[in-house]
Short mmCIF file of C-alpha atoms in Angstrom, two decimals:
data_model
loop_
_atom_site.label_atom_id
_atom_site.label_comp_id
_atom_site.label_asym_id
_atom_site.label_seq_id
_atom_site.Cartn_x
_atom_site.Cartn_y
_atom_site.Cartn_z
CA UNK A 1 0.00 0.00 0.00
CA UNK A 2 1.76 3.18 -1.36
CA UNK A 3 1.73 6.55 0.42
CA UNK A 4 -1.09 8.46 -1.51
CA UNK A 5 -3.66 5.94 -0.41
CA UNK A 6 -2.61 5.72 2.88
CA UNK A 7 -2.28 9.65 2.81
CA UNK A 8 -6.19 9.21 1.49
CA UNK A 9 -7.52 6.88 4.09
CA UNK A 10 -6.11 9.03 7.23
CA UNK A 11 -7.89 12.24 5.31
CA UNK A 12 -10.94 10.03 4.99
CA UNK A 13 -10.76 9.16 8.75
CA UNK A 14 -10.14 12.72 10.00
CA UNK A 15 -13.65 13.59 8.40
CA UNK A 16 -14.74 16.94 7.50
CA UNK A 17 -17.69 19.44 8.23
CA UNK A 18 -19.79 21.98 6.60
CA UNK A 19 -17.57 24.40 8.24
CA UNK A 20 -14.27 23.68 6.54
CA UNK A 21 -15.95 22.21 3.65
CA UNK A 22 -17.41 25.93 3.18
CA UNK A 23 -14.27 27.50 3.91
CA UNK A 24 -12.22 25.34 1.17
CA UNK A 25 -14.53 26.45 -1.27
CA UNK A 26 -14.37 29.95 -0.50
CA UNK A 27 -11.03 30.20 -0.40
CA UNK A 28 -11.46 29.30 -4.45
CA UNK A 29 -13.34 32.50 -5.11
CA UNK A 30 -11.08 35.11 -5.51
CA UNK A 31 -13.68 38.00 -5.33
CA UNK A 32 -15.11 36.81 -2.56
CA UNK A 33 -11.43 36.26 -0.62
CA UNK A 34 -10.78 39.91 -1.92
CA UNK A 35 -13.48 41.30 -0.71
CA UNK A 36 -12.59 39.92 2.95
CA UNK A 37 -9.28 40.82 2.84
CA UNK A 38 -11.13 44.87 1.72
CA UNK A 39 -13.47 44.41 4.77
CA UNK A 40 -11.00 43.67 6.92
CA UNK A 41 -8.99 46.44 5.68
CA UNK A 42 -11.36 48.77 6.27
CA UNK A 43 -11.96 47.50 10.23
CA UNK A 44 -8.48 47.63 11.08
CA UNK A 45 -8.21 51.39 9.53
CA UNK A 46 -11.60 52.25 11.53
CA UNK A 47 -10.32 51.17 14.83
CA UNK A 48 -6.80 52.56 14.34
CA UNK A 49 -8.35 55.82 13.06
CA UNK A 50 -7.22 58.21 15.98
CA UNK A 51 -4.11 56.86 15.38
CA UNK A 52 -2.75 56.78 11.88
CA UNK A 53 -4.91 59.84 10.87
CA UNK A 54 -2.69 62.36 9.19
CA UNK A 55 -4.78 65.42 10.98
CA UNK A 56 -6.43 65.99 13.93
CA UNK A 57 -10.15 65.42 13.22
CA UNK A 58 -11.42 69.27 14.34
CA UNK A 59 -8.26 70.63 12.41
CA UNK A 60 -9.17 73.54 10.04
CA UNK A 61 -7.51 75.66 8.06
CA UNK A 62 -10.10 78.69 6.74
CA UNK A 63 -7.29 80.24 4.64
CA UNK A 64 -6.31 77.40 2.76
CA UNK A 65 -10.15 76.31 1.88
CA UNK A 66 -10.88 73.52 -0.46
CA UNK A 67 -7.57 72.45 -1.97
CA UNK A 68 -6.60 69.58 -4.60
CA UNK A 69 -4.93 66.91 -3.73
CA UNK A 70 -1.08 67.48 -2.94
CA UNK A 71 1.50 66.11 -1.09
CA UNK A 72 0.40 67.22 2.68
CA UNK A 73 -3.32 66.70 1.88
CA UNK A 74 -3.50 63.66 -0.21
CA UNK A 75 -6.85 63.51 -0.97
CA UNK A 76 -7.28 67.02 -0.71
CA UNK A 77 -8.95 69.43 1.56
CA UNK A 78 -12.79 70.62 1.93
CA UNK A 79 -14.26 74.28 1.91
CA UNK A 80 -13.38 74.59 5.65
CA UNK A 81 -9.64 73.44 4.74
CA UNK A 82 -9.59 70.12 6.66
CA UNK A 83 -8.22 67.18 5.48
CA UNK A 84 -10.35 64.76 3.89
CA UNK A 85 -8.62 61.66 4.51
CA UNK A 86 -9.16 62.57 8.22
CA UNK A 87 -12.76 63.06 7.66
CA UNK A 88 -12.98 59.85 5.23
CA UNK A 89 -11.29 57.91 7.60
CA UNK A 90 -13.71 58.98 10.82
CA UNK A 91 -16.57 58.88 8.78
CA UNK A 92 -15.68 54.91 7.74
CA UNK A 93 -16.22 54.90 11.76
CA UNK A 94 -19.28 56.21 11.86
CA UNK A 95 -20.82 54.27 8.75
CA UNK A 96 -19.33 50.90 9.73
CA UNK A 97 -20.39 51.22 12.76
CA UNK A 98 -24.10 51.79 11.62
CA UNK A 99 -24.01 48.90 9.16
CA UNK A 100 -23.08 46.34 11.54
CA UNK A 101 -24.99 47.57 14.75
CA UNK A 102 -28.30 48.31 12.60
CA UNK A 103 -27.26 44.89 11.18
CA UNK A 104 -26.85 42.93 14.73
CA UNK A 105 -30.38 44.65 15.79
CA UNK A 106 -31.94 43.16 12.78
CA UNK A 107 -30.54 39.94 13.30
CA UNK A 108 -31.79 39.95 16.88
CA UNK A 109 -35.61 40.74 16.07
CA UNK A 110 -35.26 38.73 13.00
CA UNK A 111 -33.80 35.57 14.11
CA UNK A 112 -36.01 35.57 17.54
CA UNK A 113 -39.43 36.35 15.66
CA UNK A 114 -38.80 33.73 12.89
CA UNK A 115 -37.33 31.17 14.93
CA UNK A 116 -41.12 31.33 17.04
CA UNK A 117 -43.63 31.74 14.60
CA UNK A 118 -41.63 28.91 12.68
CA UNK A 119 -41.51 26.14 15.65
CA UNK A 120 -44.50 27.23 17.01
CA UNK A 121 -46.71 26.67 13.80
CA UNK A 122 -50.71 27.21 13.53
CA UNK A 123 -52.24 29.96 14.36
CA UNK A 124 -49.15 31.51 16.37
CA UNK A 125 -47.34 31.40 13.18
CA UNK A 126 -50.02 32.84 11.18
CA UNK A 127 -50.31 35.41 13.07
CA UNK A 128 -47.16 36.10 13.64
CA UNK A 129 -46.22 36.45 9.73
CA UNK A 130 -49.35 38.27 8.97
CA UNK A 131 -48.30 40.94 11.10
CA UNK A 132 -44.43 41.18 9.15
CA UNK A 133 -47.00 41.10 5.89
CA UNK A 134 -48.39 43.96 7.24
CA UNK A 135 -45.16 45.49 8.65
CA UNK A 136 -43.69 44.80 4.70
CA UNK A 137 -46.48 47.50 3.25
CA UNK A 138 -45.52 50.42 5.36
CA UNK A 139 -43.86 53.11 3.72
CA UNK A 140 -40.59 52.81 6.34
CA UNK A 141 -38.51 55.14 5.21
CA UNK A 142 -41.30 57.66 5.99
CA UNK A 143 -41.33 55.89 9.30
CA UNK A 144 -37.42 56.32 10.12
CA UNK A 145 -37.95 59.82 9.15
CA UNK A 146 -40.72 60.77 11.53
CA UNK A 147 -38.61 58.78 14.07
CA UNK A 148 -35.80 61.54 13.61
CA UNK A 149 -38.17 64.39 13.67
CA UNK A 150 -39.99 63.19 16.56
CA UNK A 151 -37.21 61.75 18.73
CA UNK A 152 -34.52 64.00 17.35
CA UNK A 153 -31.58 62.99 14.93
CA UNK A 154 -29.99 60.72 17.59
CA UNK A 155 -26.79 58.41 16.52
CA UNK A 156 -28.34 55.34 18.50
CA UNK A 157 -31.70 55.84 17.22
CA UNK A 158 -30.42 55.36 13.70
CA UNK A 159 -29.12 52.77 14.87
CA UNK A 160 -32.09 50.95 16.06
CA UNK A 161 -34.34 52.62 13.47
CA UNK A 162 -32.50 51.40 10.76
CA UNK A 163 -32.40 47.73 12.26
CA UNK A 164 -36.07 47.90 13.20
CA UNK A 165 -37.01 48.53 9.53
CA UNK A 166 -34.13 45.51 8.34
CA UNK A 167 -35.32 42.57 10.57
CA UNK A 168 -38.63 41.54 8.06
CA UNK A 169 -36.49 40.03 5.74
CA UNK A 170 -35.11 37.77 8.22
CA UNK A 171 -37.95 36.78 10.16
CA UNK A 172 -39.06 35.35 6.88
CA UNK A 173 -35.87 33.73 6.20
CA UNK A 174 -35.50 32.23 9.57
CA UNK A 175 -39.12 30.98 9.64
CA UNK A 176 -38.23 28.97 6.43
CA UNK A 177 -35.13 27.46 8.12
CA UNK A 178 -36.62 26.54 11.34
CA UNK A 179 -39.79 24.84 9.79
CA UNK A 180 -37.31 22.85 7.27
CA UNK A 181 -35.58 21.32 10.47
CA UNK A 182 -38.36 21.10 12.71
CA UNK A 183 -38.88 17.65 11.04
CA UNK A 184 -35.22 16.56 11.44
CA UNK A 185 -34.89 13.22 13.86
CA UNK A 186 -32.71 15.80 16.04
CA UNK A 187 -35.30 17.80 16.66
CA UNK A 188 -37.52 15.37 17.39
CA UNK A 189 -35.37 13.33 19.74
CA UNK A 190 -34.79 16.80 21.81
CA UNK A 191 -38.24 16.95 22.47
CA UNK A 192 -38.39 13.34 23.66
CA UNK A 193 -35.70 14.37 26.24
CA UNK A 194 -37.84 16.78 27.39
CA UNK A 195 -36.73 19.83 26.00
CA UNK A 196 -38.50 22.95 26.23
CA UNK A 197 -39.24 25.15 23.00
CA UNK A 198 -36.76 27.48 24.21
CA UNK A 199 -33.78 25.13 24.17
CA UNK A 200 -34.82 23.35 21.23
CA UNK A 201 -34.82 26.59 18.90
CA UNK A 202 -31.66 27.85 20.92
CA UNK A 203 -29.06 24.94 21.22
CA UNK A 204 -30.50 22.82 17.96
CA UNK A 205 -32.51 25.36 15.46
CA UNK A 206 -30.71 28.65 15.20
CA UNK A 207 -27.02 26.82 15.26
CA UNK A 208 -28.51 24.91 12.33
CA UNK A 209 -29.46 27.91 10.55
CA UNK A 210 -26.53 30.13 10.99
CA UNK A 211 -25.71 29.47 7.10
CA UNK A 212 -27.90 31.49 5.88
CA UNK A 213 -28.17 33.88 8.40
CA UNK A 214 -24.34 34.68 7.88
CA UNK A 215 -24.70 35.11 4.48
CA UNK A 216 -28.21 37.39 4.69
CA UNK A 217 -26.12 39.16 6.99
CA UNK A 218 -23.14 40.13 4.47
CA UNK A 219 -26.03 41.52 2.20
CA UNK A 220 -27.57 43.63 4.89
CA UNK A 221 -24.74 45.35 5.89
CA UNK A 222 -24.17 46.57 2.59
CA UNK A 223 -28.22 47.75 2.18
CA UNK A 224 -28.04 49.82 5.96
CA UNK A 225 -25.27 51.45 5.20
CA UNK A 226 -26.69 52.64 2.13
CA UNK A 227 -29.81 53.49 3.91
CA UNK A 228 -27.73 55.42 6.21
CA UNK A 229 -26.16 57.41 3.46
CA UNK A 230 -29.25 58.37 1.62
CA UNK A 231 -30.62 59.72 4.67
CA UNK A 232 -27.70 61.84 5.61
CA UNK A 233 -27.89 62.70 2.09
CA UNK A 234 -31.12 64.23 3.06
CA UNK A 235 -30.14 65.62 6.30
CA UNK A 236 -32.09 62.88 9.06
CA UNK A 237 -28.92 60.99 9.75
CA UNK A 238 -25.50 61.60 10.92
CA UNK A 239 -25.23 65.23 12.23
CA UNK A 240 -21.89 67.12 12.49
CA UNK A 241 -19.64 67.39 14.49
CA UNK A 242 -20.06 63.90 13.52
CA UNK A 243 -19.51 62.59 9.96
CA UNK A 244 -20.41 59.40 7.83
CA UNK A 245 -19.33 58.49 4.00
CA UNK A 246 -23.24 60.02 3.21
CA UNK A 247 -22.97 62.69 4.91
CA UNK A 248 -19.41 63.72 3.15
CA UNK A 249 -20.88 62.64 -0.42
CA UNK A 250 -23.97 64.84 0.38
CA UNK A 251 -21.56 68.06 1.13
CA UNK A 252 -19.85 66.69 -1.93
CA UNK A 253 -22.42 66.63 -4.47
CA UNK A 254 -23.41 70.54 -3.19
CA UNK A 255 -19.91 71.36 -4.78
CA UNK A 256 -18.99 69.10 -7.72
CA UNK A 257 -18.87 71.37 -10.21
CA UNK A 258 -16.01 73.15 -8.38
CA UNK A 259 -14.57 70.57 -5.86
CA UNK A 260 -15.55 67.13 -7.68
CA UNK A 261 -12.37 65.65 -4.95
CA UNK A 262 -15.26 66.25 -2.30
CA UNK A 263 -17.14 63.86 -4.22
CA UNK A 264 -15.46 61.49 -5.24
CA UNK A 265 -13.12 60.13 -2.86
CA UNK A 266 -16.01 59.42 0.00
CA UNK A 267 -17.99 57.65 -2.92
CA UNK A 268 -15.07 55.56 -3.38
CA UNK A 269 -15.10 54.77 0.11
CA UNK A 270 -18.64 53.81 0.16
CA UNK A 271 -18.41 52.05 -3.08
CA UNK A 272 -15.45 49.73 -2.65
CA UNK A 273 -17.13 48.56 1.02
CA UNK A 274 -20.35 47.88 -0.72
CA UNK A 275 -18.63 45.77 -3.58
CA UNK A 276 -16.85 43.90 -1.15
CA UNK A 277 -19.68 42.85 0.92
CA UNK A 278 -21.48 42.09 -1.77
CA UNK A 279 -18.46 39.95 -3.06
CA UNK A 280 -18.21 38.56 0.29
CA UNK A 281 -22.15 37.62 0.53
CA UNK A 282 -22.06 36.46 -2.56
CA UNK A 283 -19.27 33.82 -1.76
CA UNK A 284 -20.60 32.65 1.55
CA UNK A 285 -23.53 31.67 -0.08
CA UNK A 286 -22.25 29.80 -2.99
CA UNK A 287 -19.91 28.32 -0.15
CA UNK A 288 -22.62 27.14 1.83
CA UNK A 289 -24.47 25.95 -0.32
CA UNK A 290 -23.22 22.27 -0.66
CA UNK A 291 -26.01 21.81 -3.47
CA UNK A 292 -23.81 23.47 -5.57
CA UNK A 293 -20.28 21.85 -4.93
CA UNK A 294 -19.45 18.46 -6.30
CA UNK A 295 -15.69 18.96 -6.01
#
């Protein structure tokens, strides 16, 4: 017996799971491993932020004004002469920050009203789902917007504004998941043990399910964030001192014409995150998906 074949039989005996499986074949998509490597990126530069910034965030410089880029301001300055790598840098912060808290509260109200309405079945799940139906046909981004008007433009109430409006989309999925596997011999031998409901969906249904809730969530992130930027584009989100990639593109499109710098290198920003969470999501799922992977 040569060495490949025992080299085979050991591999064989190790075994595998859906874990490493998943992360074999996503190591094979190069978009998707690029777009981790740019996520990650951009979380290391967030959290180092106050220290690798070139400026002081509050630093201005009135007689200088909006400037090109040159070699002390790379990316240029805006109309009140700061730097705009400082400001592109603090607002990644600030928009990051929204994507994956809004993100985590969605998850939260998702995961726990799907994982219910899906286990408990009947008439708890019907009405439990009739009420996200109902939830799905209201106009929310008039709904975040009276929420700022009404409760003032609050950072944390973005926050959970933004996730209150995400979470619908998950419920759904969740619901899906947990009725799929409510039929598994698992399952079923938990509640022989005497399990209550609550264990059941927490040690058994939602660890089954985090597949595609890890992928839903790389596609969220990218769709809050963008919610977050339209509406500092309109003036309910992120309020200075503070600063955000929407509210910097908003500021930028007022001068394009005559600074187009102002515009362009936050939209960069924004646009390079989004592609690689989209990359990212997009990998995770074909990853996952063990349907779709014969090699």
């Amino acid at each position: 017996m040569n060495s490949d074949v025992l080299t085979d039989i050991a591999s064989a005996e190790e075994g595998t799971s859906l874990w490493k499986d998943a992360w074999l074949r996503l190591r094979k998509n190069r978009l998707a491993i690029i777009g981790l490597y740019i996520l990650l990126l951009c979380i290391v530069l967030a959290l180092l932020t106050p220290l690798i910034a070139p400026y002081a965030y509050d630093a201005q410089d009135l007689d200088l004004g909006a400037s090109p880029p040159s070699a002390a301001h790379w990316l240029g300055t805006d109309i009140f002469g700061r730097d705009m790598l400082t400001q592109i840098l603090y607002g990644g912060r600030i928009s990051l920050a929204v994507g994956f808290i809004a993100t985590a509260v969605a998850l939260v109200i998702g995961i726990t009203w799907g994982a219910i309405a899906g286990y408990a079945g009947g008439r708890v799940d019907a009405v439990m789902m009739r009420m996200v139906d109902i939830l799905y046909a209201l106009p929310f981004m008039i709904f975040i917007i009276l929420l700022m008007v009404v409760f003032g433009r609050n950072l944390l109430l973005l926050f959970l504004a933004i996730g209150a409006v995400e979470w619908l989309t998950m419920a759904r999925i969740m619901r899906g998941q947990v009725q799929s596997l409510r039929q598994q011999e698992f399952v079923e031998a938990a509640i022989s043990l005497g399990l209550s409901p609550g264990a059941i969906i927490r040690r058994h249904l939602i660890p089954n399910a985090l597949g595609p809730i890890i992928v839903y969530t790389t596609l969220t992130i990218p769709s809050v964030m963008l919610l977050e930027a339209f509406l500092s584009f309109l003036g309910l989100g992120v309020q200075p001192p503070q600063t955000s990639w929407g509210l910097l593109i908003s500021y930028g499109a007022e001068t394009m014409e005559e600074y187009p710098w102002l515009l362009i290198f936050p939209g960069l920003a924004l646009t390079i995150t989004l592609f690689s969470l989209n990359f990212l999501g997009d990998g995770l799922r074909d990853a996952l998906d063990v349907r779709g992977s014969k090699d």
